[in-house]
Coordinates of N, CA and C in Angstrom, one line a residue:
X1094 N -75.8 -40.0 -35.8 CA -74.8 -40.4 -36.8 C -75.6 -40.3 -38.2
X1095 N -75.3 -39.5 -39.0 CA -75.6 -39.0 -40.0 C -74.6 -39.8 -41.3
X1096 N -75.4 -41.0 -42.0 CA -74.6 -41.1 -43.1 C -73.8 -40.6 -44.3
X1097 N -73.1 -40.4 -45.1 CA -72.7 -39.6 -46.3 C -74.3 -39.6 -47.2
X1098 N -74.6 -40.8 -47.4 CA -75.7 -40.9 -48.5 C -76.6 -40.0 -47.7
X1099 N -77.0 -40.2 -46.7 CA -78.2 -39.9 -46.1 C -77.8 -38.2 -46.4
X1100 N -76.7 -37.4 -46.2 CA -76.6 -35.9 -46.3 C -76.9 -35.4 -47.9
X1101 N -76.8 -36.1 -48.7 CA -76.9 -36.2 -50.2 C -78.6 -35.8 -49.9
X1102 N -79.5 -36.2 -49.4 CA -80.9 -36.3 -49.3 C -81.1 -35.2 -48.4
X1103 N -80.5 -34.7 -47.6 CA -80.9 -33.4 -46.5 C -80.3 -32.2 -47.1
X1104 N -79.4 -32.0 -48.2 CA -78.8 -30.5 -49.0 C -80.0 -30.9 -50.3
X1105 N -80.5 -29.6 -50.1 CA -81.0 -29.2 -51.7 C -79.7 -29.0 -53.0
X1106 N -80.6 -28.4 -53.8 CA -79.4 -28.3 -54.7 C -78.7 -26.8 -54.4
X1107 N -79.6 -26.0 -54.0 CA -78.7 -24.5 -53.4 C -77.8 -24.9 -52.1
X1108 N -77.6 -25.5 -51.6 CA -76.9 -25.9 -50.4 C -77.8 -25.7 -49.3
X1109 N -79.1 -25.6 -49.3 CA -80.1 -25.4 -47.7 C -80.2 -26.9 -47.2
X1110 N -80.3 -27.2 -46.2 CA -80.7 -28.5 -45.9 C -82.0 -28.6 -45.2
X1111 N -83.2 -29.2 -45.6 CA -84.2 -29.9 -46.0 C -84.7 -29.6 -44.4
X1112 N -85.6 -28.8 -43.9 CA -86.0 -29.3 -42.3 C -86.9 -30.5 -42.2
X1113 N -87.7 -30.7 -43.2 CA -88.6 -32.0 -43.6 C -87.4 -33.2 -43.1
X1114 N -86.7 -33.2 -43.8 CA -85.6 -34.7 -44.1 C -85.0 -34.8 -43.0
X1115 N -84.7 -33.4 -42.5 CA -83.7 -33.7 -41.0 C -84.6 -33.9 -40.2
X1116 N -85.7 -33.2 -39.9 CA -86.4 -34.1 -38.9 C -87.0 -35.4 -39.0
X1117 N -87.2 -36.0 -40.5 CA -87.7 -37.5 -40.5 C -86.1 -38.4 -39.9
X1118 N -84.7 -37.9 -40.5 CA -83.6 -38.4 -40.1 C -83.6 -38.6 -38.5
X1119 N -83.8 -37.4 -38.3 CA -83.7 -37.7 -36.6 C -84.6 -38.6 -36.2
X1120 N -85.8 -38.6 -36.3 CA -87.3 -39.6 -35.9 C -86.6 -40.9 -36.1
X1121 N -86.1 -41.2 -37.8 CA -85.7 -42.4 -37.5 C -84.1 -43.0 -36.7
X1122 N -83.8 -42.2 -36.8 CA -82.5 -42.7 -35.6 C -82.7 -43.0 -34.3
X1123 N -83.9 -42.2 -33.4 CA -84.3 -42.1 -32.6 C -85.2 -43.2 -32.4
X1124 N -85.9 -43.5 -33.1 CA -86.5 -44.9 -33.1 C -85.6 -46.1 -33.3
X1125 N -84.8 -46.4 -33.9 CA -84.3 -47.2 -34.3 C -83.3 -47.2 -32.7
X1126 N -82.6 -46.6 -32.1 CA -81.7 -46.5 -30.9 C -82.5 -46.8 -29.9
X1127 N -84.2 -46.8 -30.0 CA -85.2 -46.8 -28.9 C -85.0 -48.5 -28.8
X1128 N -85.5 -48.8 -30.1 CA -85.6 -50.7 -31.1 C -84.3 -51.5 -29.7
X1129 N -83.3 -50.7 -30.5 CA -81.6 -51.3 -29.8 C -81.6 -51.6 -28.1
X1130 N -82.0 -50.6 -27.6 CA -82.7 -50.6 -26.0 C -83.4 -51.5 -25.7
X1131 N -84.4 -52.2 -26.3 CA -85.4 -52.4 -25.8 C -85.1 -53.8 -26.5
X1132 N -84.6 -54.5 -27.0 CA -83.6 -55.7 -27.8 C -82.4 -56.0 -26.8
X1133 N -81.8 -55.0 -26.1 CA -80.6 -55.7 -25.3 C -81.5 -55.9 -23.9
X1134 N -82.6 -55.0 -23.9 CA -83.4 -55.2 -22.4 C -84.1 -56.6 -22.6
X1135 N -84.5 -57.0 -23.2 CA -85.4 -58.1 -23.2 C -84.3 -59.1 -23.1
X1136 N -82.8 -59.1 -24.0 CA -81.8 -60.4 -24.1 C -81.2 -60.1 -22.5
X1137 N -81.3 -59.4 -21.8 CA -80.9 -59.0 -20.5 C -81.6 -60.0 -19.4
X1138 N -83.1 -59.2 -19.8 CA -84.3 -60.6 -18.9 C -84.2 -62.1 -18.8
X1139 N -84.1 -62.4 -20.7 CA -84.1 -63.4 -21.0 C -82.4 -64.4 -19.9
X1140 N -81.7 -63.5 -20.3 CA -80.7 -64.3 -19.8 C -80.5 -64.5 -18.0
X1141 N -81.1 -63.5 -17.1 CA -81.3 -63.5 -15.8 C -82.4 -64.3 -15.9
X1142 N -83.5 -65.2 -16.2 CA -84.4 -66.5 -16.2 C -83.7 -67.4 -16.8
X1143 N -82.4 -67.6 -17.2 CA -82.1 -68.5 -17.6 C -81.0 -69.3 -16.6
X1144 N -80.4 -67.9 -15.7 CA -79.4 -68.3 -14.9 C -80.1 -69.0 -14.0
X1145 N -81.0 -68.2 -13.5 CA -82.3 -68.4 -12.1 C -82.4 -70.0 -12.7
X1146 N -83.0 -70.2 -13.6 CA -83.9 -71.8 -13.3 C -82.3 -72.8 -13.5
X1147 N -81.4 -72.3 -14.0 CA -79.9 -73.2 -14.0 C -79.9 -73.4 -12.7
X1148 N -79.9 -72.0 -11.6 CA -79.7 -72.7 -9.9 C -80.4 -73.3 -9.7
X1149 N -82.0 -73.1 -10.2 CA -82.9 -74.4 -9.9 C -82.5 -75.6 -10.1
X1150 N -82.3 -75.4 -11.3 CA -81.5 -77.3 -11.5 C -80.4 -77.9 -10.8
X1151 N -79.7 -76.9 -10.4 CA -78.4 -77.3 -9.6 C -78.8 -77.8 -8.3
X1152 N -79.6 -76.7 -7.6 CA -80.2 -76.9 -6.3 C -81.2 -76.6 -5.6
X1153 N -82.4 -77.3 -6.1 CA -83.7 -77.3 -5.8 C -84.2 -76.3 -4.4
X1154 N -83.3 -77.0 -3.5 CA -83.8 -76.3 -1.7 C -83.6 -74.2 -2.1
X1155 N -82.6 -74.2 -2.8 CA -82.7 -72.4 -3.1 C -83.9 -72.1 -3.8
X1156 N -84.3 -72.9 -4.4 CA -85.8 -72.5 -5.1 C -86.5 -72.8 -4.3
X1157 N -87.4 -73.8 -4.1 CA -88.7 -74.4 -3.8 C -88.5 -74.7 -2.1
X1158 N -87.3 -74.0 -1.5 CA -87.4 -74.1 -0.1 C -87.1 -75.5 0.4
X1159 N -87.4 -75.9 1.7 CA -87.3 -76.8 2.2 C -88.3 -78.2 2.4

């Protein structure tokens, strides 16, 4: 996803577009989508240890056995 502003910075003034800019454009979208991944994976974790120790609380014998 390519912003309006951001295409303003990838056309020269002859109309070529920039392979420098488009490849830093892609780097950063690509990182930034990696960031997003790796942010819902961790709230993902975080929230299956939160359920897990909730059953703890509820009912010890599922956890810690008999």
């Amino acid at each position: 996803m390519i912003f309006l502003f951001d295409l303003f910075k990838l056309v020269d003034e002859d109309g070529a577009i920039d392979p420098a800019a488009m490849m830093s454009n892609i780097f950063v979208q690509r990182m930034l989508n990696r960031m997003r991944a790796q942010q819902d994976f961790s709230d993902l974790q975080l929230q299956r240890k939160r359920s897990y120790w909730k059953q703890c609380a509820f009912n010890a014998v599922s956890c810690f056995g008999k």
